[in-house]
């Protein structure tokens, strides 16, 4: 699976880091927990699609190192295709709302190759994962306000 660290602040999303090399899932989960502690991340978002029950393993790995985490799992339905979802993030990337670290070739070269050369590059794990993060932070948020009539 693809793993990105995305920092969102003041309307801008920055892809800070990624686990760019393939690893066994059991090892990867502990690597994610360690990196979350290092970067002081307290929210984790992943695409479950109902196939793997990873919530417990992710929470356990974080509790083992004493780092609390809130886990969101997203389940995409067949309403939109993966390709359409990935393409939908282009306006955010091209407008500068989504940014990447200047040393991206050292931090996450495989992730950027997949993203820049999508769909020609082949693998689409990182573009799919990036889209999930962008969609999570850039979706419109409605603030409910309560108004009361004073007598």
Short mmCIF file of C-alpha atoms in Angstrom, two decimals:
data_model
loop_
_atom_site.label_atom_id
_atom_site.label_comp_id
_atom_site.label_asym_id
_atom_site.label_seq_id
_atom_site.Cartn_x
_atom_site.Cartn_y
_atom_site.Cartn_z
CA UNK A 1 0.00 0.00 0.00
CA UNK A 2 0.98 3.63 -0.55
CA UNK A 3 1.58 5.86 2.47
CA UNK A 4 1.74 9.68 2.37
CA UNK A 5 2.03 12.25 5.16
CA UNK A 6 -0.04 15.30 4.33
CA UNK A 7 0.05 18.53 6.32
CA UNK A 8 -3.00 20.76 5.99
CA UNK A 9 -2.95 24.32 7.28
CA UNK A 10 -4.65 27.53 6.27
CA UNK A 11 -6.22 26.05 3.14
CA UNK A 12 -2.99 24.55 1.80
CA UNK A 13 -2.10 20.85 1.69
CA UNK A 14 1.57 19.87 1.62
CA UNK A 15 2.78 16.33 1.00
CA UNK A 16 5.53 16.13 3.60
CA UNK A 17 6.76 12.55 3.37
CA UNK A 18 5.97 9.05 2.12
CA UNK A 19 7.02 5.48 2.66
CA UNK A 20 8.38 5.01 -0.80
CA UNK A 21 9.69 1.45 -0.72
CA UNK A 22 7.67 -1.76 -0.64
CA UNK A 23 7.48 -3.43 2.76
CA UNK A 24 5.51 -6.24 4.30
CA UNK A 25 2.23 -5.04 5.77
CA UNK A 26 3.12 -6.15 9.31
CA UNK A 27 6.34 -4.09 9.18
CA UNK A 28 4.67 -1.20 7.37
CA UNK A 29 2.07 -0.72 10.11
CA UNK A 30 4.79 -0.27 12.73
CA UNK A 31 6.75 2.06 10.40
CA UNK A 32 3.61 4.18 10.02
CA UNK A 33 3.15 4.37 13.80
CA UNK A 34 6.79 5.39 14.33
CA UNK A 35 6.61 8.09 11.65
CA UNK A 36 3.32 9.40 13.05
CA UNK A 37 4.96 9.76 16.46
CA UNK A 38 8.00 11.47 14.91
CA UNK A 39 5.81 13.95 12.99
CA UNK A 40 3.28 14.27 15.85
CA UNK A 41 0.37 13.15 13.66
CA UNK A 42 -2.82 12.32 15.49
CA UNK A 43 -5.12 11.55 12.57
CA UNK A 44 -4.78 8.70 10.08
CA UNK A 45 -6.89 8.21 6.97
CA UNK A 46 -6.81 5.04 4.90
CA UNK A 47 -8.80 3.38 2.14
CA UNK A 48 -10.30 0.18 3.44
CA UNK A 49 -12.84 -0.77 0.79
CA UNK A 50 -14.05 -3.40 3.20
CA UNK A 51 -11.29 -5.87 2.34
CA UNK A 52 -8.90 -5.54 5.24
CA UNK A 53 -9.71 -4.85 8.86
CA UNK A 54 -6.70 -2.71 9.68
CA UNK A 55 -8.18 -0.31 12.24
CA UNK A 56 -7.27 -2.53 15.17
CA UNK A 57 -3.72 -3.25 13.94
CA UNK A 58 -3.08 0.45 13.33
CA UNK A 59 -4.42 1.46 16.74
CA UNK A 60 -2.48 -1.34 18.46
CA UNK A 61 0.80 -0.33 16.78
CA UNK A 62 0.29 3.26 17.93
CA UNK A 63 -0.66 2.31 21.49
CA UNK A 64 2.45 0.08 21.74
CA UNK A 65 4.62 3.19 21.32
CA UNK A 66 2.37 5.45 23.41
CA UNK A 67 1.08 7.63 20.59
CA UNK A 68 -2.71 8.14 20.41
CA UNK A 69 -4.21 8.20 16.91
CA UNK A 70 -7.65 8.75 15.42
CA UNK A 71 -8.24 6.36 12.51
CA UNK A 72 -10.64 7.11 9.64
CA UNK A 73 -11.32 4.41 7.09
CA UNK A 74 -12.81 5.32 3.71
CA UNK A 75 -14.75 2.88 1.61
CA UNK A 76 -15.11 3.91 -2.04
CA UNK A 77 -18.11 2.59 -3.87
CA UNK A 78 -18.28 1.92 -7.59
CA UNK A 79 -20.08 5.25 -8.22
CA UNK A 80 -16.88 6.86 -9.53
CA UNK A 81 -13.86 5.22 -11.08
CA UNK A 82 -10.41 5.41 -9.55
CA UNK A 83 -9.17 7.21 -12.67
CA UNK A 84 -11.87 9.89 -12.38
CA UNK A 85 -11.10 10.41 -8.70
CA UNK A 86 -7.37 10.82 -9.38
CA UNK A 87 -7.96 13.25 -12.25
CA UNK A 88 -10.34 15.28 -10.05
CA UNK A 89 -7.44 16.43 -7.86
CA UNK A 90 -5.61 18.16 -10.76
CA UNK A 91 -7.17 21.61 -10.19
CA UNK A 92 -5.87 21.60 -6.61
CA UNK A 93 -2.37 20.58 -7.73
CA UNK A 94 -2.14 23.04 -10.62
CA UNK A 95 -3.55 25.95 -8.60
CA UNK A 96 -0.89 25.56 -5.90
CA UNK A 97 -3.32 24.59 -3.16
CA UNK A 98 -1.64 21.18 -3.04
CA UNK A 99 2.13 21.40 -2.69
CA UNK A 100 5.11 19.07 -2.51
CA UNK A 101 8.42 19.43 -0.71
CA UNK A 102 11.21 20.95 -2.83
CA UNK A 103 13.41 17.91 -2.13
CA UNK A 104 10.71 15.46 -3.28
CA UNK A 105 13.20 13.44 -5.35
CA UNK A 106 15.06 12.54 -2.16
CA UNK A 107 11.98 12.15 0.04
CA UNK A 108 9.55 10.27 -2.21
CA UNK A 109 10.78 9.67 -5.80
CA UNK A 110 8.56 6.66 -6.53
CA UNK A 111 5.47 8.48 -5.29
CA UNK A 112 6.19 11.51 -7.50
CA UNK A 113 6.91 9.35 -10.56
CA UNK A 114 3.55 7.65 -10.14
CA UNK A 115 1.81 10.99 -9.65
CA UNK A 116 3.51 13.02 -12.39
CA UNK A 117 3.37 10.31 -15.03
CA UNK A 118 -0.10 8.99 -14.18
CA UNK A 119 -1.55 6.92 -15.89
CA UNK A 120 1.38 6.09 -18.19
CA UNK A 121 3.74 5.06 -15.37
CA UNK A 122 1.69 2.01 -14.48
CA UNK A 123 1.25 1.68 -10.70
CA UNK A 124 -1.38 4.03 -9.29
CA UNK A 125 -1.18 3.42 -5.54
CA UNK A 126 0.35 6.81 -4.69
CA UNK A 127 -1.95 8.89 -6.94
CA UNK A 128 -4.93 7.07 -5.45
CA UNK A 129 -3.68 7.65 -1.91
CA UNK A 130 -2.88 11.31 -2.67
CA UNK A 131 -6.38 11.84 -4.02
CA UNK A 132 -7.86 10.39 -0.85
CA UNK A 133 -5.98 12.94 1.28
CA UNK A 134 -6.79 15.85 -1.00
CA UNK A 135 -10.46 14.89 -1.09
CA UNK A 136 -10.55 14.64 2.71
CA UNK A 137 -9.10 18.10 3.32
CA UNK A 138 -10.46 20.01 0.34
CA UNK A 139 -14.09 18.96 0.48
CA UNK A 140 -16.46 21.78 1.31
CA UNK A 141 -17.16 22.12 4.98
CA UNK A 142 -20.46 23.50 6.15
CA UNK A 143 -20.63 25.17 9.53
CA UNK A 144 -23.97 24.88 11.23
CA UNK A 145 -24.91 27.96 13.24
CA UNK A 146 -27.78 28.14 15.61
CA UNK A 147 -29.88 31.28 15.56
CA UNK A 148 -32.46 31.95 18.22
CA UNK A 149 -35.11 34.58 18.21
CA UNK A 150 -34.95 36.74 21.30
CA UNK A 151 -38.26 37.86 22.75
#
